Tab-separated table of C-alpha atoms in Angstrom:
chain	number	residue	atom	x	y	z
A	1103	UNK	CA	22.085	-20.255	29.789
A	1104	UNK	CA	19.060	-20.049	27.476
A	1105	UNK	CA	19.900	-20.264	23.789
A	1106	UNK	CA	17.799	-18.139	21.436
A	1107	UNK	CA	17.009	-19.723	18.093
A	1108	UNK	CA	18.098	-17.754	15.020
A	1109	UNK	CA	15.421	-15.452	13.713
A	1110	UNK	CA	13.211	-16.970	11.023
A	1111	UNK	CA	11.392	-14.738	8.562
A	1112	UNK	CA	8.542	-16.326	6.601
A	1113	UNK	CA	6.379	-13.582	5.036
A	1114	UNK	CA	3.795	-16.180	4.010
A	1115	UNK	CA	3.207	-17.702	7.450
A	1116	UNK	CA	0.327	-17.224	9.866
A	1117	UNK	CA	2.802	-15.980	12.471
A	1118	UNK	CA	4.022	-13.231	10.159
A	1119	UNK	CA	0.534	-12.204	9.056
A	1120	UNK	CA	-0.445	-11.820	12.725
A	1121	UNK	CA	2.741	-10.398	14.290
A	1122	UNK	CA	5.236	-8.909	11.798
A	1123	UNK	CA	6.807	-6.171	13.922
A	1124	UNK	CA	8.602	-8.316	16.504
A	1125	UNK	CA	10.075	-10.323	13.630
A	1126	UNK	CA	11.233	-7.100	11.975
A	1127	UNK	CA	12.923	-5.943	15.201
A	1128	UNK	CA	14.895	-9.164	15.439
A	1129	UNK	CA	15.841	-8.992	11.771
A	1130	UNK	CA	17.152	-5.434	12.152
A	1131	UNK	CA	19.227	-6.420	15.194
A	1132	UNK	CA	20.346	-9.944	14.318
A	1133	UNK	CA	20.212	-10.268	10.521
A	1134	UNK	CA	19.960	-6.889	8.749
A	1135	UNK	CA	20.714	-8.752	5.519
A	1136	UNK	CA	18.618	-11.873	5.940
A	1137	UNK	CA	18.649	-14.858	3.613
A	1138	UNK	CA	15.682	-17.203	3.369
A	1139	UNK	CA	16.779	-20.656	2.266
A	1140	UNK	CA	13.131	-21.729	2.203
A	1141	UNK	CA	12.067	-19.163	-0.396
A	1142	UNK	CA	15.479	-18.109	-1.801
A	1143	UNK	CA	15.328	-14.367	-1.175
A	1144	UNK	CA	17.270	-11.749	0.776
A	1145	UNK	CA	15.618	-9.119	2.988
A	1146	UNK	CA	16.668	-5.599	4.016
A	1147	UNK	CA	14.996	-4.221	7.127
A	1148	UNK	CA	17.033	-1.267	8.447
A	1149	UNK	CA	15.962	2.236	7.481
A	1150	UNK	CA	19.263	3.240	5.873
A	1151	UNK	CA	19.390	0.044	3.816
A	1152	UNK	CA	15.769	0.307	2.672
A	1153	UNK	CA	16.164	3.914	1.509
A	1154	UNK	CA	19.445	3.030	-0.187
A	1155	UNK	CA	17.844	0.150	-2.085
A	1156	UNK	CA	14.917	2.325	-3.167
A	1157	UNK	CA	17.381	4.840	-4.639
A	1158	UNK	CA	19.931	2.437	-6.152
A	1159	UNK	CA	17.891	1.339	-9.150
A	1160	UNK	CA	21.040	0.299	-10.999
A	1161	UNK	CA	21.496	-2.493	-8.474
A	1162	UNK	CA	17.991	-3.160	-7.156
A	1163	UNK	CA	15.803	-3.349	-10.250
A	1164	UNK	CA	12.011	-3.271	-10.460
A	1165	UNK	CA	11.947	-4.734	-13.961
A	1166	UNK	CA	11.121	-8.312	-12.863
A	1167	UNK	CA	8.067	-7.251	-10.829
A	1168	UNK	CA	7.415	-6.437	-7.192
A	1169	UNK	CA	6.242	-9.705	-5.608
A	1170	UNK	CA	8.362	-12.748	-4.908
A	1171	UNK	CA	6.686	-15.197	-7.268
A	1172	UNK	CA	6.926	-12.770	-10.167
A	1173	UNK	CA	10.596	-11.934	-9.558
A	1174	UNK	CA	11.609	-15.555	-9.117
A	1175	UNK	CA	9.741	-16.795	-12.176
A	1176	UNK	CA	12.330	-15.287	-14.500
A	1177	UNK	CA	9.542	-14.590	-16.951
A	1178	UNK	CA	9.035	-11.176	-18.537
A	1179	UNK	CA	6.411	-9.102	-16.768
A	1180	UNK	CA	3.274	-9.620	-18.911
A	1181	UNK	CA	1.999	-6.026	-18.668
A	1182	UNK	CA	4.739	-3.762	-17.295
A	1183	UNK	CA	3.391	-1.215	-14.838
A	1184	UNK	CA	5.218	1.973	-13.931
A	1185	UNK	CA	6.266	0.435	-10.603
A	1186	UNK	CA	7.860	-2.402	-12.594
A	1187	UNK	CA	10.030	-0.166	-14.753
A	1188	UNK	CA	13.524	1.235	-14.321
A	1189	UNK	CA	14.766	4.550	-15.745
A	1190	UNK	CA	14.578	5.938	-18.345
A	1191	UNK	CA	11.295	4.218	-19.269
A	1192	UNK	CA	9.988	4.690	-15.730
A	1193	UNK	CA	10.496	8.458	-15.945
A	1194	UNK	CA	8.599	8.744	-19.228
A	1195	UNK	CA	5.665	6.665	-18.045
A	1196	UNK	CA	5.448	8.275	-14.616
A	1197	UNK	CA	5.327	11.758	-16.139
A	1198	UNK	CA	2.031	10.846	-17.790
A	1199	UNK	CA	0.281	10.042	-14.529
A	1200	UNK	CA	1.952	12.857	-12.588
A	1201	UNK	CA	-0.249	15.253	-14.553
A	1202	UNK	CA	-3.322	13.699	-12.954
A	1203	UNK	CA	-1.999	14.104	-9.417
A	1204	UNK	CA	-0.757	17.703	-9.397
A	1205	UNK	CA	-1.546	19.580	-6.157
A	1206	UNK	CA	-4.255	21.579	-7.931
A	1207	UNK	CA	-5.815	18.475	-9.494
A	1208	UNK	CA	-5.906	16.662	-6.158
A	1209	UNK	CA	-7.393	19.695	-4.377
A	1210	UNK	CA	-10.134	19.829	-7.006
A	1211	UNK	CA	-11.077	16.234	-6.121
A	1212	UNK	CA	-11.947	17.081	-2.523
A	1213	UNK	CA	-15.708	17.662	-3.023
A	1214	UNK	CA	-16.038	14.336	-4.833
A	1215	UNK	CA	-14.035	12.518	-2.151
A	1216	UNK	CA	-16.162	14.041	0.613
A	1217	UNK	CA	-19.369	13.092	-1.200
A	1218	UNK	CA	-18.231	9.474	-1.624
A	1219	UNK	CA	-17.092	9.127	1.993
A	1220	UNK	CA	-20.270	10.697	3.357
A	1221	UNK	CA	-22.387	8.484	1.156
A	1222	UNK	CA	-20.911	5.255	2.483
A	1223	UNK	CA	-20.688	6.385	6.090
A	1224	UNK	CA	-24.339	7.476	6.083
A	1225	UNK	CA	-25.339	3.836	5.520
A	1226	UNK	CA	-23.628	2.326	8.570
A	1227	UNK	CA	-25.375	1.516	11.831
A	1228	UNK	CA	-24.296	4.450	14.040
A	1229	UNK	CA	-24.141	2.205	17.119
A	1230	UNK	CA	-22.216	-0.791	15.774
A	1231	UNK	CA	-20.514	-1.535	12.439
A	1232	UNK	CA	-17.448	-3.053	10.800
A	1233	UNK	CA	-14.982	-0.301	9.920
A	1234	UNK	CA	-13.573	-2.330	7.016
A	1235	UNK	CA	-16.543	-4.221	5.626
A	1236	UNK	CA	-18.977	-1.311	5.952
A	1237	UNK	CA	-16.677	1.623	5.221
A	1238	UNK	CA	-12.932	1.591	4.546
A	1239	UNK	CA	-13.065	-1.212	1.966
A	1240	UNK	CA	-15.740	0.623	0.004
A	1241	UNK	CA	-14.939	4.288	-0.458
A	1242	UNK	CA	-11.287	4.307	-1.703
A	1243	UNK	CA	-12.009	2.046	-4.677
A	1244	UNK	CA	-15.109	4.115	-5.458
A	1245	UNK	CA	-12.967	7.269	-5.630
A	1246	UNK	CA	-10.219	5.906	-7.870
A	1247	UNK	CA	-12.516	3.974	-10.214
A	1248	UNK	CA	-14.700	7.053	-10.680
A	1249	UNK	CA	-11.554	8.911	-11.719
A	1250	UNK	CA	-10.646	6.132	-14.152
A	1251	UNK	CA	-14.113	6.062	-15.670
A	1252	UNK	CA	-15.188	2.589	-14.509
A	1253	UNK	CA	-18.998	2.203	-14.679
A	1254	UNK	CA	-20.741	2.243	-11.307
A	1255	UNK	CA	-21.788	-1.406	-11.523
A	1256	UNK	CA	-18.140	-2.567	-11.728
A	1257	UNK	CA	-16.483	-0.327	-9.120
A	1258	UNK	CA	-16.820	-2.541	-6.059
A	1259	UNK	CA	-16.063	-5.609	-8.150
A	1260	UNK	CA	-12.629	-4.087	-8.860
A	1261	UNK	CA	-11.943	-4.254	-5.113
A	1262	UNK	CA	-13.035	-7.897	-4.873
A	1263	UNK	CA	-10.870	-8.863	-7.838
A	1264	UNK	CA	-7.898	-7.064	-6.337
A	1265	UNK	CA	-8.274	-8.789	-2.973
A	1266	UNK	CA	-8.284	-12.169	-4.705
A	1267	UNK	CA	-5.106	-11.410	-6.662
A	1268	UNK	CA	-3.264	-10.421	-3.460
A	1269	UNK	CA	-4.454	-13.297	-1.275
A	1270	UNK	CA	-1.911	-15.993	-0.458
A	1271	UNK	CA	-2.450	-19.323	1.234
A	1272	UNK	CA	-0.108	-19.694	4.230
A	1273	UNK	CA	3.191	-21.150	3.061
A	1274	UNK	CA	2.674	-20.300	-0.617
A	1275	UNK	CA	4.228	-17.443	-2.597
A	1276	UNK	CA	1.954	-18.020	-5.586
A	1277	UNK	CA	-1.352	-16.466	-6.593
A	1278	UNK	CA	-4.291	-18.765	-5.941
A	1279	UNK	CA	-6.366	-20.151	-8.802
A	1280	UNK	CA	-9.133	-17.720	-7.816
A	1281	UNK	CA	-6.600	-14.894	-7.884
A	1282	UNK	CA	-5.499	-15.765	-11.403
A	1283	UNK	CA	-9.118	-15.811	-12.558
A	1284	UNK	CA	-9.740	-12.466	-10.840
A	1285	UNK	CA	-6.720	-10.900	-12.553
A	1286	UNK	CA	-7.956	-12.073	-15.943
A	1287	UNK	CA	-11.471	-10.782	-15.271
A	1288	UNK	CA	-10.135	-7.400	-14.158
A	1289	UNK	CA	-7.919	-7.115	-17.238
A	1290	UNK	CA	-10.816	-7.967	-19.551
A	1291	UNK	CA	-13.034	-5.368	-17.896
A	1292	UNK	CA	-10.398	-2.670	-18.445
A	1293	UNK	CA	-9.754	-3.850	-22.013
A	1294	UNK	CA	-13.460	-3.550	-22.826
A	1295	UNK	CA	-13.627	-0.116	-21.225
A	1296	UNK	CA	-10.609	1.069	-23.218
A	1297	UNK	CA	-12.283	0.035	-26.472
A	1298	UNK	CA	-15.415	1.942	-25.454
A	1299	UNK	CA	-13.397	5.066	-24.685
A	1300	UNK	CA	-11.461	4.837	-27.926
A	1301	UNK	CA	-14.816	4.910	-29.726
A	1302	UNK	CA	-16.371	7.587	-27.497
A	1303	UNK	CA	-13.945	9.504	-25.210
A	1304	UNK	CA	-15.261	10.939	-21.955
A	1305	UNK	CA	-13.921	13.170	-19.188
A	1306	UNK	CA	-12.013	10.449	-17.323
A	1307	UNK	CA	-8.480	9.201	-16.820
A	1308	UNK	CA	-8.668	6.329	-19.298
A	1309	UNK	CA	-9.748	8.684	-22.075
A	1310	UNK	CA	-6.841	10.996	-21.214
A	1311	UNK	CA	-4.377	8.097	-21.274
A	1312	UNK	CA	-5.688	7.087	-24.702
A	1313	UNK	CA	-5.031	10.617	-25.985
A	1314	UNK	CA	-1.599	10.943	-24.357
A	1315	UNK	CA	1.610	10.877	-26.346
A	1316	UNK	CA	4.738	9.181	-25.026
A	1317	UNK	CA	8.411	9.773	-25.854
A	1318	UNK	CA	9.781	6.298	-26.473
A	1319	UNK	CA	13.302	5.043	-25.784
A	1320	UNK	CA	14.100	4.942	-29.498
A	1321	UNK	CA	13.310	8.642	-29.832
A	1322	UNK	CA	9.895	8.151	-31.406
A	1323	UNK	CA	6.610	9.522	-30.114
A	1324	UNK	CA	3.631	7.200	-29.923
A	1325	UNK	CA	0.400	6.754	-28.034
A	1326	UNK	CA	-0.044	4.147	-25.340
A	1327	UNK	CA	-1.306	0.768	-26.487
A	1328	UNK	CA	-4.185	-1.101	-24.858
A	1329	UNK	CA	-1.912	-3.235	-22.675
A	1330	UNK	CA	-0.098	-0.173	-21.308
A	1331	UNK	CA	-3.350	1.657	-20.566
A	1332	UNK	CA	-4.838	-1.409	-18.875
A	1333	UNK	CA	-1.657	-1.677	-16.819
A	1334	UNK	CA	-1.923	1.944	-15.679
A	1335	UNK	CA	-5.593	1.471	-14.823
A	1336	UNK	CA	-4.956	-1.748	-12.883
A	1337	UNK	CA	-2.106	-0.155	-10.943
A	1338	UNK	CA	-4.047	2.975	-10.036
A	1339	UNK	CA	-7.182	1.002	-9.221
A	1340	UNK	CA	-5.221	-1.340	-6.965
A	1341	UNK	CA	-2.979	1.160	-5.203
A	1342	UNK	CA	-5.833	3.623	-4.878
A	1343	UNK	CA	-7.950	1.034	-3.101
A	1344	UNK	CA	-5.551	-0.921	-0.913
A	1345	UNK	CA	-3.512	1.691	0.959
A	1346	UNK	CA	-6.345	3.824	2.322
A	1347	UNK	CA	-8.505	0.786	3.077
A	1348	UNK	CA	-5.753	-0.667	5.255
A	1349	UNK	CA	-4.771	2.679	6.801
A	1350	UNK	CA	-8.282	3.518	8.066
A	1351	UNK	CA	-8.805	-0.012	9.366
A	1352	UNK	CA	-5.473	0.196	11.175
A	1353	UNK	CA	-6.500	3.579	12.574
A	1354	UNK	CA	-9.587	2.156	14.264
A	1355	UNK	CA	-7.522	-0.532	15.993
A	1356	UNK	CA	-4.566	1.689	16.918
A	1357	UNK	CA	-6.698	4.491	18.363
A	1358	UNK	CA	-8.677	1.921	20.377
A	1359	UNK	CA	-5.333	0.903	21.879
A	1360	UNK	CA	-4.370	4.564	22.373
A	1361	UNK	CA	-7.576	6.350	23.410
A	1362	UNK	CA	-5.654	9.380	24.691
A	1363	UNK	CA	-4.516	10.017	21.110
A	1364	UNK	CA	-8.122	9.789	19.857
A	1365	UNK	CA	-9.143	12.345	22.491
A	1366	UNK	CA	-6.338	14.630	21.339
A	1367	UNK	CA	-7.754	14.528	17.822
A	1368	UNK	CA	-11.228	15.228	19.153
A	1369	UNK	CA	-9.961	18.396	20.815
A	1370	UNK	CA	-7.734	19.505	17.950
A	1371	UNK	CA	-8.667	18.454	14.432
A	1372	UNK	CA	-5.610	20.296	13.102
A	1373	UNK	CA	-3.644	17.250	14.238
A	1374	UNK	CA	-5.424	14.923	11.784
A	1375	UNK	CA	-2.808	15.228	8.988
A	1376	UNK	CA	-0.062	14.424	11.512
A	1377	UNK	CA	-2.110	11.461	12.692
A	1378	UNK	CA	-2.262	10.160	9.115
A	1379	UNK	CA	1.536	10.380	8.871
A	1380	UNK	CA	2.032	8.571	12.175
A	1381	UNK	CA	-0.418	5.841	11.156
A	1382	UNK	CA	1.479	5.445	7.896
A	1383	UNK	CA	4.719	5.037	9.851
A	1384	UNK	CA	3.395	2.905	12.685
A	1385	UNK	CA	1.203	0.526	10.634
A	1386	UNK	CA	2.589	0.777	7.092
A	1387	UNK	CA	0.006	-0.819	4.728
A	1388	UNK	CA	2.536	-1.703	1.990
A	1389	UNK	CA	4.821	-3.906	4.064
A	1390	UNK	CA	7.431	-4.789	1.459
A	1391	UNK	CA	8.449	-4.673	-2.181
A	1392	UNK	CA	10.669	-7.146	-4.018
A	1393	UNK	CA	13.576	-6.182	-6.251
A	1394	UNK	CA	15.960	-8.099	-8.530
A	1395	UNK	CA	19.709	-7.470	-8.257
A	1396	UNK	CA	21.396	-6.544	-11.516
A	1397	UNK	CA	24.813	-6.742	-9.835
A	1398	UNK	CA	26.113	-8.012	-6.532
A	1399	UNK	CA	25.839	-5.851	-3.433
A	1400	UNK	CA	27.571	-6.191	-0.064
A	1401	UNK	CA	25.970	-4.877	3.117
A	1402	UNK	CA	26.857	-5.637	6.745
A	1403	UNK	CA	29.404	-8.200	5.593
A	1404	UNK	CA	26.894	-10.159	3.513
A	1405	UNK	CA	27.201	-10.304	-0.280
A	1406	UNK	CA	23.948	-10.491	-2.213
A	1407	UNK	CA	24.725	-12.077	-5.599
A	1408	UNK	CA	23.556	-10.630	-8.892
A	1409	UNK	CA	20.297	-12.211	-9.991
A	1410	UNK	CA	18.828	-12.412	-6.473
A	1411	UNK	CA	15.361	-11.580	-5.215
A	1412	UNK	CA	15.589	-8.941	-2.479
A	1413	UNK	CA	12.726	-7.911	-0.212
A	1414	UNK	CA	12.992	-4.285	0.859
A	1415	UNK	CA	10.743	-3.759	3.863
A	1416	UNK	CA	9.534	-0.181	4.469
A	1417	UNK	CA	7.253	-1.366	7.292
A	1418	UNK	CA	10.360	-2.413	9.210
A	1419	UNK	CA	12.270	0.728	8.231
A	1420	UNK	CA	9.466	2.822	9.705
A	1421	UNK	CA	9.930	1.061	13.073
A	1422	UNK	CA	13.747	1.294	13.079
A	1423	UNK	CA	14.994	2.934	16.278
A	1424	UNK	CA	18.052	4.082	14.338
A	1425	UNK	CA	15.741	6.504	12.500
A	1426	UNK	CA	12.786	6.963	14.887
A	1427	UNK	CA	13.317	7.225	18.658
A	1428	UNK	CA	10.994	4.952	20.621
A	1429	UNK	CA	9.555	3.611	17.333
A	1430	UNK	CA	7.006	1.229	18.859
A	1431	UNK	CA	5.188	4.087	20.563
A	1432	UNK	CA	2.275	5.557	18.601
A	1433	UNK	CA	2.476	9.353	18.902
A	1434	UNK	CA	0.595	11.740	16.635
A	1435	UNK	CA	2.792	14.562	17.979
A	1436	UNK	CA	5.980	12.798	16.892
A	1437	UNK	CA	8.378	15.338	15.310
A	1438	UNK	CA	8.327	14.969	11.544
A	1439	UNK	CA	12.091	15.503	11.229
A	1440	UNK	CA	13.047	12.329	13.115
A	1441	UNK	CA	13.343	10.153	10.021
A	1442	UNK	CA	12.074	9.720	6.492
A	1443	UNK	CA	8.677	8.031	6.522
A	1444	UNK	CA	8.839	5.464	3.697
A	1445	UNK	CA	5.215	4.393	3.996
A	1446	UNK	CA	4.527	5.706	0.492
A	1447	UNK	CA	7.793	4.417	-0.944
A	1448	UNK	CA	10.880	6.502	-1.589
A	1449	UNK	CA	12.874	7.967	-4.454
A	1450	UNK	CA	11.605	7.466	-7.969
A	1451	UNK	CA	9.150	4.845	-6.762
A	1452	UNK	CA	7.360	7.049	-4.250
A	1453	UNK	CA	3.599	6.598	-4.499
A	1454	UNK	CA	1.939	8.406	-7.415
A	1455	UNK	CA	-1.268	8.976	-5.506
A	1456	UNK	CA	0.174	9.813	-2.082
A	1457	UNK	CA	-1.455	13.258	-1.918
A	1458	UNK	CA	-4.859	11.807	-2.806
A	1459	UNK	CA	-4.440	8.996	-0.257
A	1460	UNK	CA	-3.538	11.516	2.437
A	1461	UNK	CA	-6.603	13.608	1.597
A	1462	UNK	CA	-8.941	10.616	1.649
A	1463	UNK	CA	-7.496	9.390	4.942
A	1464	UNK	CA	-7.780	12.794	6.616
A	1465	UNK	CA	-11.405	13.237	5.532
A	1466	UNK	CA	-12.292	9.716	6.641
A	1467	UNK	CA	-10.672	10.210	10.061
A	1468	UNK	CA	-12.533	13.474	10.578
A	1469	UNK	CA	-15.831	11.795	9.733
A	1470	UNK	CA	-15.104	8.903	12.117
A	1471	UNK	CA	-14.277	11.386	14.869
A	1472	UNK	CA	-17.734	12.885	14.348
A	1473	UNK	CA	-19.483	9.524	14.198
A	1474	UNK	CA	-17.777	7.796	17.121
A	1475	UNK	CA	-16.191	10.184	19.609
A	1476	UNK	CA	-15.983	7.189	21.972
A	1477	UNK	CA	-15.839	3.609	20.761
A	1478	UNK	CA	-14.356	0.203	21.410
A	1479	UNK	CA	-13.178	-2.524	19.071
A	1480	UNK	CA	-14.701	-5.977	19.421
A	1481	UNK	CA	-11.377	-7.787	19.686
A	1482	UNK	CA	-12.936	-11.203	19.207
A	1483	UNK	CA	-14.102	-10.137	15.750
A	1484	UNK	CA	-10.780	-8.802	14.508
A	1485	UNK	CA	-9.414	-10.632	11.474
A	1486	UNK	CA	-6.256	-9.944	9.487
A	1487	UNK	CA	-5.719	-10.277	5.749
A	1488	UNK	CA	-3.334	-12.943	4.433
A	1489	UNK	CA	-1.920	-11.182	1.416
A	1490	UNK	CA	1.342	-10.646	-0.376
A	1491	UNK	CA	3.080	-7.264	0.035
A	1492	UNK	CA	0.357	-5.640	2.153
A	1493	UNK	CA	-0.871	-6.079	5.729
A	1494	UNK	CA	-3.889	-4.975	7.689
A	1495	UNK	CA	-7.349	-5.998	8.793
A	1496	UNK	CA	-10.239	-7.438	6.807
A	1497	UNK	CA	-12.647	-7.109	9.747
A	1498	UNK	CA	-12.685	-4.449	12.478
A	1499	UNK	CA	-16.032	-4.519	14.312
A	1500	UNK	CA	-16.620	-1.531	16.595
A	1501	UNK	CA	-19.239	-0.433	19.109
A	1502	UNK	CA	-19.944	3.259	19.507
A	1503	UNK	CA	-20.128	4.202	23.178
A	1504	UNK	CA	-22.550	6.730	24.678
């Protein structure tokens, strides 16, 4: 009889960066409440448990941060972002940004998004290019930083700073020295921009955040301070860049593996929004978030003590056969009522910019369908990111076929 070793989950290992989904399957089946002695965290991987943890903010708190090093440090979050707040403060802060992402406001952004996407795609070699390096890494950050009011000369630098802050060396939960420097540089850029907008407001998001009034917990009404505004800007700049960048890169690889699905889109562009949803489920860019338990919780016979770091893993939840039949099959015609797609979070921490990200992704897919009706990925040139919280490709070279 062959003995199978217990499943080991190391989200900072080369094996995980390259092949997370088989590990997730084993975790769901063998250890739905997994404990890592190496890194001292618990992990929830089943769909029902992930959605429960997203909703139960009285147990699974965001107030210590969302990555493992931050939660385990025990230190106060230096610049609390809305994703690092619990109610009622979360509700007050989120309401400010919700005004920017109303359905009407997002629809009004479509001409700008199309112009940005077309601008970058017009520069690629139409016979051979890198989907990430030449396209998907460039346009999402351009869109969100234009909205924020970042000067043109700094927009792509925001993306480079962000990548450095998320990078992790295999085996390490901590930000690299370069990542720390990048975070400081990004914060200083936003701080300088805030001072400029305080002196001379413009028609951009930072100017509107400066003018906004907030109902505070003590009943008072104040304006946001510089740290809060910089936090909002950093969050929106980061989330607005990372998700779509990873989603479009994943799309190029997944459709190369499933050319029949690409042909379906060619023949029926009405399926593009459904394709975006299936990509979000099948290759979830935001793999996991970390929470801090304010009280103990018992699931599947395992008690998670109060004061524990808990990884909730939407990327695993989106591949859970308990919620999605045949979950490892990519199918753009998958019925949308099979399960709740948690690719953009869930509950009060659902993604602020989800509608914008969906629009950007749909436009980008349509443009790629025009540019490369037939293509192949150069598999030898594929390279994955090694980052905390997110997963995807940093290089996806393709050849356009005649």
